[in-house]
């Protein structure tokens, strides 16, 4: 595919975005949206809210009190920690014991830490066993000193993980990490690109993209959609390397259906290397024809050549962030 003048102009001015342990170059006017982060537990930065931490905790405790009558098991016992607040090991750190939304027999333990003008909140679930929740508290305490504030334009020089409005310094040991990023192009608002990076302990065969694509094709044919499936235009398909990642790529223009118009649907997946945060599972997707998050909601604003050029520009720029 040949890059068109429109796409060359789109990338004339670009900026570098830090996501996880990696960098990606995007058009300067692109809208970048970070997804949820887990390092190794879910973590969120409340920018500029440091002076509001006490009020935030008070609101959380009021909510916990409403949930308290529904708890059961060890969380109902006389030694229950539900609704209690203890000091963490970091200066000013507070740890709040709430209730898991998935099971009222489990704690949701939240750690609040002031970092400059921000609040960093990390939460984890644990059973009612003192041994279990004590282990989680130790882990939350060990993470608290590792958080740093960060603007979207800052590229840290030390090892660690970039998250939205923040940075998690390397803990010195491999653990679960998951970060994600969405990119929307201001010049072509129907074109959405997404990136996901996950450091896993084991290789999960079902993660692989090629078998899933094959299964979807079989289902389409067996469900009477064979004629529609035959009209899919494969622009590129097969093995691809992006940096050190080796994976499988499918770039296709999808024909219109009864409930949706034409669209580009591109995907790449590499399973990386288990327990290697510098070679995590990498999942990439691009969709065109998006309207209000619906695929095929409008006519694609880019041609096949332009969609592939955007994909190649973004994906080929993904690289490990240099660090000391």
mmCIF file of C-alpha atoms in Angstrom:
data_model
loop_
_atom_site.group_PDB
_atom_site.id
_atom_site.type_symbol
_atom_site.label_atom_id
_atom_site.label_comp_id
_atom_site.label_asym_id
_atom_site.label_seq_id
_atom_site.Cartn_x
_atom_site.Cartn_y
_atom_site.Cartn_z
ATOM 1 C CA UNK A 1 0.000 0.000 0.000
ATOM 2 C CA UNK A 2 1.219 3.499 -0.857
ATOM 3 C CA UNK A 3 0.996 6.331 1.649
ATOM 4 C CA UNK A 4 -1.147 9.188 0.347
ATOM 5 C CA UNK A 5 -0.412 12.921 0.773
ATOM 6 C CA UNK A 6 -3.218 13.206 3.323
ATOM 7 C CA UNK A 7 -1.571 10.666 5.617
ATOM 8 C CA UNK A 8 1.895 12.149 5.123
ATOM 9 C CA UNK A 9 0.462 15.496 6.245
ATOM 10 C CA UNK A 10 -1.341 13.862 9.192
ATOM 11 C CA UNK A 11 1.976 12.698 10.658
ATOM 12 C CA UNK A 12 4.029 15.812 9.797
ATOM 13 C CA UNK A 13 3.636 16.951 13.397
ATOM 14 C CA UNK A 14 3.647 14.222 16.000
ATOM 15 C CA UNK A 15 4.193 13.697 19.698
ATOM 16 C CA UNK A 16 5.496 10.782 21.718
ATOM 17 C CA UNK A 17 3.244 9.094 24.264
ATOM 18 C CA UNK A 18 4.491 6.901 27.116
ATOM 19 C CA UNK A 19 2.378 3.828 27.834
ATOM 20 C CA UNK A 20 3.587 1.126 30.204
ATOM 21 C CA UNK A 21 7.276 0.547 29.513
ATOM 22 C CA UNK A 22 6.916 1.634 25.898
ATOM 23 C CA UNK A 23 6.528 4.635 23.585
ATOM 24 C CA UNK A 24 4.333 5.324 20.575
ATOM 25 C CA UNK A 25 4.308 8.311 18.206
ATOM 26 C CA UNK A 26 0.897 9.816 17.413
ATOM 27 C CA UNK A 27 -0.278 12.836 15.393
ATOM 28 C CA UNK A 28 0.143 15.982 17.472
ATOM 29 C CA UNK A 29 -3.593 16.751 17.516
ATOM 30 C CA UNK A 30 -4.732 13.185 18.240
ATOM 31 C CA UNK A 31 -6.900 12.549 21.294
ATOM 32 C CA UNK A 32 -5.177 10.059 23.593
ATOM 33 C CA UNK A 33 -7.241 8.209 26.187
ATOM 34 C CA UNK A 34 -5.613 5.916 28.733
ATOM 35 C CA UNK A 35 -7.450 2.779 29.731
ATOM 36 C CA UNK A 36 -7.518 1.099 33.165
ATOM 37 C CA UNK A 37 -4.111 0.182 34.618
ATOM 38 C CA UNK A 38 -3.121 -2.676 36.909
ATOM 39 C CA UNK A 39 0.401 -2.684 38.404
ATOM 40 C CA UNK A 40 -0.178 -5.327 39.759
ATOM 41 C CA UNK A 41 -3.485 -4.104 41.231
ATOM 42 C CA UNK A 42 -5.836 -1.515 39.697
ATOM 43 C CA UNK A 43 -4.331 1.960 40.135
ATOM 44 C CA UNK A 44 -5.818 5.393 39.460
ATOM 45 C CA UNK A 45 -4.418 8.908 39.786
ATOM 46 C CA UNK A 46 -6.668 11.765 40.954
ATOM 47 C CA UNK A 47 -4.841 14.750 39.581
ATOM 48 C CA UNK A 48 -4.682 17.850 41.778
ATOM 49 C CA UNK A 49 -6.867 16.261 44.493
ATOM 50 C CA UNK A 50 -4.269 15.862 47.286
ATOM 51 C CA UNK A 51 -6.015 18.393 49.516
ATOM 52 C CA UNK A 52 -9.273 16.480 49.141
ATOM 53 C CA UNK A 53 -8.048 13.072 50.315
ATOM 54 C CA UNK A 54 -9.697 13.213 53.734
ATOM 55 C CA UNK A 55 -13.040 14.126 52.170
ATOM 56 C CA UNK A 56 -12.672 11.390 49.566
ATOM 57 C CA UNK A 57 -12.060 8.795 52.277
ATOM 58 C CA UNK A 58 -15.018 10.097 54.307
ATOM 59 C CA UNK A 59 -17.307 9.661 51.289
ATOM 60 C CA UNK A 60 -15.973 6.159 50.770
ATOM 61 C CA UNK A 61 -16.600 5.245 54.411
ATOM 62 C CA UNK A 62 -20.190 6.504 54.154
ATOM 63 C CA UNK A 63 -20.727 4.196 51.186
ATOM 64 C CA UNK A 64 -19.149 1.268 53.046
ATOM 65 C CA UNK A 65 -21.556 1.782 55.941
ATOM 66 C CA UNK A 66 -24.461 1.320 53.532
ATOM 67 C CA UNK A 67 -22.959 -1.944 52.306
ATOM 68 C CA UNK A 68 -22.039 -3.265 55.753
ATOM 69 C CA UNK A 69 -25.412 -4.937 56.540
ATOM 70 C CA UNK A 70 -25.037 -7.185 53.489
ATOM 71 C CA UNK A 71 -21.633 -8.685 54.320
ATOM 72 C CA UNK A 72 -21.313 -12.281 55.467
ATOM 73 C CA UNK A 73 -18.726 -14.831 56.534
ATOM 74 C CA UNK A 74 -15.649 -13.480 58.314
ATOM 75 C CA UNK A 75 -16.663 -9.935 57.358
ATOM 76 C CA UNK A 76 -19.566 -10.153 59.832
ATOM 77 C CA UNK A 77 -17.450 -11.380 62.745
ATOM 78 C CA UNK A 78 -16.319 -9.347 65.733
ATOM 79 C CA UNK A 79 -12.877 -8.977 64.182
ATOM 80 C CA UNK A 80 -14.229 -7.657 60.901
ATOM 81 C CA UNK A 81 -12.195 -4.854 59.332
ATOM 82 C CA UNK A 82 -15.086 -3.489 57.252
ATOM 83 C CA UNK A 83 -15.187 0.295 57.526
ATOM 84 C CA UNK A 84 -11.838 0.570 59.305
ATOM 85 C CA UNK A 85 -8.965 2.850 58.286
ATOM 86 C CA UNK A 86 -5.336 2.123 59.156
ATOM 87 C CA UNK A 87 -2.118 3.979 58.440
ATOM 88 C CA UNK A 88 0.115 2.688 55.686
ATOM 89 C CA UNK A 89 3.906 2.722 55.762
ATOM 90 C CA UNK A 90 4.303 5.682 53.402
ATOM 91 C CA UNK A 91 3.940 9.181 54.917
ATOM 92 C CA UNK A 92 0.251 10.085 55.002
ATOM 93 C CA UNK A 93 -0.836 6.813 53.412
ATOM 94 C CA UNK A 94 -4.265 5.552 54.468
ATOM 95 C CA UNK A 95 -5.665 2.066 53.901
ATOM 96 C CA UNK A 96 -9.444 1.650 53.864
ATOM 97 C CA UNK A 97 -11.245 -1.679 54.264
ATOM 98 C CA UNK A 98 -14.356 -1.835 52.123
ATOM 99 C CA UNK A 99 -16.463 -4.576 50.596
ATOM 100 C CA UNK A 100 -15.924 -6.317 47.264
ATOM 101 C CA UNK A 101 -18.657 -5.646 44.713
ATOM 102 C CA UNK A 102 -18.241 -9.207 43.412
ATOM 103 C CA UNK A 103 -18.705 -10.966 46.755
ATOM 104 C CA UNK A 104 -19.766 -9.481 50.076
ATOM 105 C CA UNK A 105 -17.610 -12.138 51.777
ATOM 106 C CA UNK A 106 -14.436 -10.424 50.474
ATOM 107 C CA UNK A 107 -12.743 -7.156 51.321
ATOM 108 C CA UNK A 108 -11.958 -4.443 48.829
ATOM 109 C CA UNK A 109 -8.849 -2.846 50.317
ATOM 110 C CA UNK A 110 -7.960 0.637 49.087
ATOM 111 C CA UNK A 111 -4.643 2.421 49.567
ATOM 112 C CA UNK A 112 -4.606 6.232 49.289
ATOM 113 C CA UNK A 113 -1.277 8.037 48.905
ATOM 114 C CA UNK A 114 -0.562 11.721 48.375
ATOM 115 C CA UNK A 115 2.001 12.224 45.614
ATOM 116 C CA UNK A 116 2.807 15.901 45.111
ATOM 117 C CA UNK A 117 -0.580 17.499 44.332
ATOM 118 C CA UNK A 118 -2.200 14.204 43.372
ATOM 119 C CA UNK A 119 -3.791 11.214 45.046
ATOM 120 C CA UNK A 120 -2.826 7.741 43.886
ATOM 121 C CA UNK A 121 -5.374 5.095 44.819
ATOM 122 C CA UNK A 122 -4.724 1.382 44.442
ATOM 123 C CA UNK A 123 -7.160 -1.320 45.434
ATOM 124 C CA UNK A 124 -7.106 -5.087 45.814
ATOM 125 C CA UNK A 125 -9.496 -7.771 46.987
ATOM 126 C CA UNK A 126 -8.860 -10.304 49.741
ATOM 127 C CA UNK A 127 -10.794 -12.913 51.656
ATOM 128 C CA UNK A 128 -11.781 -12.383 55.270
ATOM 129 C CA UNK A 129 -8.812 -14.415 56.490
ATOM 130 C CA UNK A 130 -6.362 -12.218 58.453
ATOM 131 C CA UNK A 131 -3.466 -14.001 56.760
ATOM 132 C CA UNK A 132 -4.868 -13.179 53.308
ATOM 133 C CA UNK A 133 -5.739 -9.540 53.859
ATOM 134 C CA UNK A 134 -2.522 -8.902 55.773
ATOM 135 C CA UNK A 135 -0.564 -10.097 52.746
ATOM 136 C CA UNK A 136 -2.492 -7.682 50.521
ATOM 137 C CA UNK A 137 -1.833 -4.809 52.927
ATOM 138 C CA UNK A 138 1.897 -5.593 52.829
ATOM 139 C CA UNK A 139 1.815 -5.505 49.032
ATOM 140 C CA UNK A 140 -0.071 -2.197 48.960
ATOM 141 C CA UNK A 141 2.453 -0.764 51.430
ATOM 142 C CA UNK A 142 5.336 -1.919 49.249
ATOM 143 C CA UNK A 143 3.797 -0.209 46.197
ATOM 144 C CA UNK A 144 3.050 3.147 47.855
ATOM 145 C CA UNK A 145 6.593 4.606 47.662
ATOM 146 C CA UNK A 146 6.868 3.718 43.969
ATOM 147 C CA UNK A 147 4.255 6.154 42.644
ATOM 148 C CA UNK A 148 5.272 9.364 40.876
ATOM 149 C CA UNK A 149 3.245 12.191 39.344
ATOM 150 C CA UNK A 150 3.659 12.720 35.611
ATOM 151 C CA UNK A 151 2.252 14.978 32.941
ATOM 152 C CA UNK A 152 1.262 13.451 29.611
ATOM 153 C CA UNK A 153 4.312 15.038 27.982
ATOM 154 C CA UNK A 154 6.860 13.680 30.476
ATOM 155 C CA UNK A 155 8.902 10.654 29.434
ATOM 156 C CA UNK A 156 10.536 9.146 32.565
ATOM 157 C CA UNK A 157 14.170 8.115 32.353
ATOM 158 C CA UNK A 158 14.018 5.409 35.048
ATOM 159 C CA UNK A 159 12.584 1.921 34.765
ATOM 160 C CA UNK A 160 8.910 1.553 35.473
ATOM 161 C CA UNK A 161 5.403 1.832 34.073
ATOM 162 C CA UNK A 162 3.661 4.906 32.641
ATOM 163 C CA UNK A 163 -0.029 5.176 33.529
ATOM 164 C CA UNK A 164 -2.483 8.039 33.085
ATOM 165 C CA UNK A 165 -1.140 11.105 34.945
ATOM 166 C CA UNK A 166 1.395 8.966 36.746
ATOM 167 C CA UNK A 167 4.365 6.644 36.789
ATOM 168 C CA UNK A 168 5.036 3.497 38.819
ATOM 169 C CA UNK A 169 8.719 3.001 39.546
ATOM 170 C CA UNK A 170 10.022 -0.503 38.934
ATOM 171 C CA UNK A 171 9.529 -2.693 41.984
ATOM 172 C CA UNK A 172 12.543 -4.824 41.073
ATOM 173 C CA UNK A 173 10.552 -7.996 40.466
ATOM 174 C CA UNK A 174 8.286 -9.206 37.686
ATOM 175 C CA UNK A 175 4.573 -8.975 38.448
ATOM 176 C CA UNK A 176 1.300 -8.651 36.610
ATOM 177 C CA UNK A 177 1.083 -5.456 34.549
ATOM 178 C CA UNK A 178 -1.762 -4.324 32.308
ATOM 179 C CA UNK A 179 -2.072 -0.961 30.566
ATOM 180 C CA UNK A 180 -4.062 0.274 27.603
ATOM 181 C CA UNK A 181 -4.374 3.277 25.329
ATOM 182 C CA UNK A 182 -6.913 4.568 22.831
ATOM 183 C CA UNK A 183 -6.094 7.013 20.030
ATOM 184 C CA UNK A 184 -8.684 9.020 18.103
ATOM 185 C CA UNK A 185 -7.598 11.028 15.093
ATOM 186 C CA UNK A 186 -8.952 14.572 15.070
ATOM 187 C CA UNK A 187 -8.627 14.787 11.273
ATOM 188 C CA UNK A 188 -10.427 11.450 10.823
ATOM 189 C CA UNK A 189 -12.685 11.088 13.894
ATOM 190 C CA UNK A 190 -14.204 7.806 12.720
ATOM 191 C CA UNK A 191 -10.770 6.128 12.888
ATOM 192 C CA UNK A 192 -9.993 4.624 16.298
ATOM 193 C CA UNK A 193 -6.772 2.837 17.297
ATOM 194 C CA UNK A 194 -6.232 0.905 20.519
ATOM 195 C CA UNK A 195 -3.229 -0.685 22.207
ATOM 196 C CA UNK A 196 -3.079 -3.112 25.130
ATOM 197 C CA UNK A 197 0.012 -4.434 26.932
ATOM 198 C CA UNK A 198 -0.224 -7.269 29.469
ATOM 199 C CA UNK A 199 2.616 -8.997 31.303
ATOM 200 C CA UNK A 200 1.414 -12.511 32.178
ATOM 201 C CA UNK A 201 2.982 -15.368 34.133
ATOM 202 C CA UNK A 202 2.059 -18.016 31.582
ATOM 203 C CA UNK A 203 1.420 -18.291 27.854
ATOM 204 C CA UNK A 204 -2.331 -18.617 27.257
ATOM 205 C CA UNK A 205 -2.972 -20.509 23.982
ATOM 206 C CA UNK A 206 -6.469 -19.036 23.618
ATOM 207 C CA UNK A 207 -4.915 -15.554 23.368
ATOM 208 C CA UNK A 208 -3.541 -16.342 19.905
ATOM 209 C CA UNK A 209 -5.250 -14.376 17.130
ATOM 210 C CA UNK A 210 -4.950 -16.752 14.159
ATOM 211 C CA UNK A 211 -7.069 -19.606 15.648
ATOM 212 C CA UNK A 212 -9.719 -17.124 16.757
ATOM 213 C CA UNK A 213 -9.954 -15.669 13.249
ATOM 214 C CA UNK A 214 -10.290 -19.161 11.791
ATOM 215 C CA UNK A 215 -13.027 -20.061 14.256
ATOM 216 C CA UNK A 216 -14.944 -16.850 13.456
ATOM 217 C CA UNK A 217 -14.778 -17.680 9.746
ATOM 218 C CA UNK A 218 -16.140 -21.171 10.354
ATOM 219 C CA UNK A 219 -19.008 -19.790 12.447
ATOM 220 C CA UNK A 220 -19.850 -17.239 9.731
ATOM 221 C CA UNK A 221 -20.056 -19.929 7.061
ATOM 222 C CA UNK A 222 -22.050 -22.359 9.209
ATOM 223 C CA UNK A 223 -24.557 -19.654 10.195
ATOM 224 C CA UNK A 224 -25.451 -18.740 6.623
ATOM 225 C CA UNK A 225 -23.173 -15.717 6.334
ATOM 226 C CA UNK A 226 -20.803 -17.348 3.880
ATOM 227 C CA UNK A 227 -21.747 -15.017 1.011
ATOM 228 C CA UNK A 228 -21.100 -11.941 3.167
ATOM 229 C CA UNK A 229 -17.850 -13.423 4.404
ATOM 230 C CA UNK A 230 -16.618 -13.992 0.864
ATOM 231 C CA UNK A 231 -16.935 -10.238 0.218
ATOM 232 C CA UNK A 232 -14.445 -9.355 2.975
ATOM 233 C CA UNK A 233 -11.432 -7.686 1.373
ATOM 234 C CA UNK A 234 -8.204 -8.870 2.993
ATOM 235 C CA UNK A 235 -5.663 -6.095 2.644
ATOM 236 C CA UNK A 236 -2.921 -7.952 4.493
ATOM 237 C CA UNK A 237 -2.813 -11.106 6.553
ATOM 238 C CA UNK A 238 -0.118 -13.226 8.154
ATOM 239 C CA UNK A 239 2.919 -13.228 10.390
ATOM 240 C CA UNK A 240 4.390 -9.841 11.297
ATOM 241 C CA UNK A 241 7.196 -8.546 13.499
ATOM 242 C CA UNK A 242 6.893 -5.282 15.425
ATOM 243 C CA UNK A 243 10.151 -4.600 17.226
ATOM 244 C CA UNK A 244 10.900 -7.784 19.185
ATOM 245 C CA UNK A 245 7.292 -8.945 19.025
ATOM 246 C CA UNK A 246 6.397 -11.741 16.623
ATOM 247 C CA UNK A 247 2.683 -12.064 16.036
ATOM 248 C CA UNK A 248 -0.184 -12.424 13.614
ATOM 249 C CA UNK A 249 -1.868 -9.588 11.737
ATOM 250 C CA UNK A 250 -5.170 -9.278 9.892
ATOM 251 C CA UNK A 251 -6.079 -6.110 7.971
ATOM 252 C CA UNK A 252 -9.521 -6.276 6.345
ATOM 253 C CA UNK A 253 -12.209 -4.057 4.873
ATOM 254 C CA UNK A 254 -15.534 -5.406 6.039
ATOM 255 C CA UNK A 255 -18.590 -5.195 3.732
ATOM 256 C CA UNK A 256 -21.805 -3.601 4.887
ATOM 257 C CA UNK A 257 -24.329 -5.647 6.842
ATOM 258 C CA UNK A 258 -27.979 -5.074 7.621
ATOM 259 C CA UNK A 259 -27.220 -3.168 10.837
ATOM 260 C CA UNK A 260 -23.851 -1.620 9.948
ATOM 261 C CA UNK A 261 -22.018 -0.032 7.054
ATOM 262 C CA UNK A 262 -18.566 -0.760 5.680
ATOM 263 C CA UNK A 263 -15.563 -0.494 7.977
ATOM 264 C CA UNK A 264 -11.891 -1.281 8.284
ATOM 265 C CA UNK A 265 -11.063 -3.819 11.000
ATOM 266 C CA UNK A 266 -7.366 -4.343 11.648
ATOM 267 C CA UNK A 267 -5.831 -6.475 14.400
ATOM 268 C CA UNK A 268 -2.421 -7.675 15.563
ATOM 269 C CA UNK A 269 -1.588 -9.897 18.501
ATOM 270 C CA UNK A 270 1.698 -11.194 19.835
ATOM 271 C CA UNK A 271 1.770 -13.411 22.898
ATOM 272 C CA UNK A 272 5.166 -12.041 23.845
ATOM 273 C CA UNK A 273 7.111 -13.865 26.504
ATOM 274 C CA UNK A 274 5.649 -14.858 29.899
ATOM 275 C CA UNK A 275 7.123 -13.111 32.952
ATOM 276 C CA UNK A 276 8.991 -10.645 30.737
ATOM 277 C CA UNK A 277 7.654 -7.091 31.254
ATOM 278 C CA UNK A 278 9.753 -5.948 28.288
ATOM 279 C CA UNK A 279 7.974 -8.374 25.950
ATOM 280 C CA UNK A 280 4.363 -8.505 27.173
ATOM 281 C CA UNK A 281 1.281 -9.649 25.290
ATOM 282 C CA UNK A 282 0.671 -6.927 22.689
ATOM 283 C CA UNK A 283 -2.806 -6.408 21.231
ATOM 284 C CA UNK A 284 -3.474 -3.735 18.602
ATOM 285 C CA UNK A 285 -6.702 -2.811 16.826
ATOM 286 C CA UNK A 286 -7.860 -0.181 14.350
ATOM 287 C CA UNK A 287 -11.433 0.495 13.258
ATOM 288 C CA UNK A 288 -12.822 2.985 10.754
ATOM 289 C CA UNK A 289 -16.414 3.994 10.179
ATOM 290 C CA UNK A 290 -16.931 4.533 13.902
ATOM 291 C CA UNK A 291 -19.826 6.656 15.124
ATOM 292 C CA UNK A 292 -20.454 6.921 18.866
ATOM 293 C CA UNK A 293 -18.376 3.767 19.418
ATOM 294 C CA UNK A 294 -20.427 1.790 16.903
ATOM 295 C CA UNK A 295 -18.437 0.055 14.150
ATOM 296 C CA UNK A 296 -19.892 0.765 10.722
ATOM 297 C CA UNK A 297 -21.916 3.675 12.050
ATOM 298 C CA UNK A 298 -20.771 5.910 9.211
ATOM 299 C CA UNK A 299 -18.865 5.689 5.946
ATOM 300 C CA UNK A 300 -15.088 5.366 6.493
ATOM 301 C CA UNK A 301 -13.311 8.677 5.958
ATOM 302 C CA UNK A 302 -10.146 6.934 4.735
ATOM 303 C CA UNK A 303 -9.382 4.721 1.754
ATOM 304 C CA UNK A 304 -7.846 1.266 2.063
ATOM 305 C CA UNK A 305 -4.389 2.666 1.337
ATOM 306 C CA UNK A 306 -4.838 5.415 3.927
ATOM 307 C CA UNK A 307 -6.099 3.039 6.611
ATOM 308 C CA UNK A 308 -3.095 0.761 6.098
ATOM 309 C CA UNK A 309 -0.716 3.744 6.113
ATOM 310 C CA UNK A 310 -2.141 4.998 9.431
ATOM 311 C CA UNK A 311 -1.847 1.489 10.876
ATOM 312 C CA UNK A 312 1.747 1.109 9.723
ATOM 313 C CA UNK A 313 2.757 4.547 10.992
ATOM 314 C CA UNK A 314 1.337 3.905 14.468
ATOM 315 C CA UNK A 315 2.343 0.273 14.908
ATOM 316 C CA UNK A 316 5.885 0.678 13.579
ATOM 317 C CA UNK A 317 6.553 3.484 16.077
ATOM 318 C CA UNK A 318 5.930 1.274 19.141
ATOM 319 C CA UNK A 319 9.218 0.762 20.956
ATOM 320 C CA UNK A 320 10.756 0.176 24.354
ATOM 321 C CA UNK A 321 11.215 3.375 26.344
ATOM 322 C CA UNK A 322 14.919 4.094 26.906
ATOM 323 C CA UNK A 323 15.786 3.987 30.600
ATOM 324 C CA UNK A 324 18.787 4.272 32.856
#
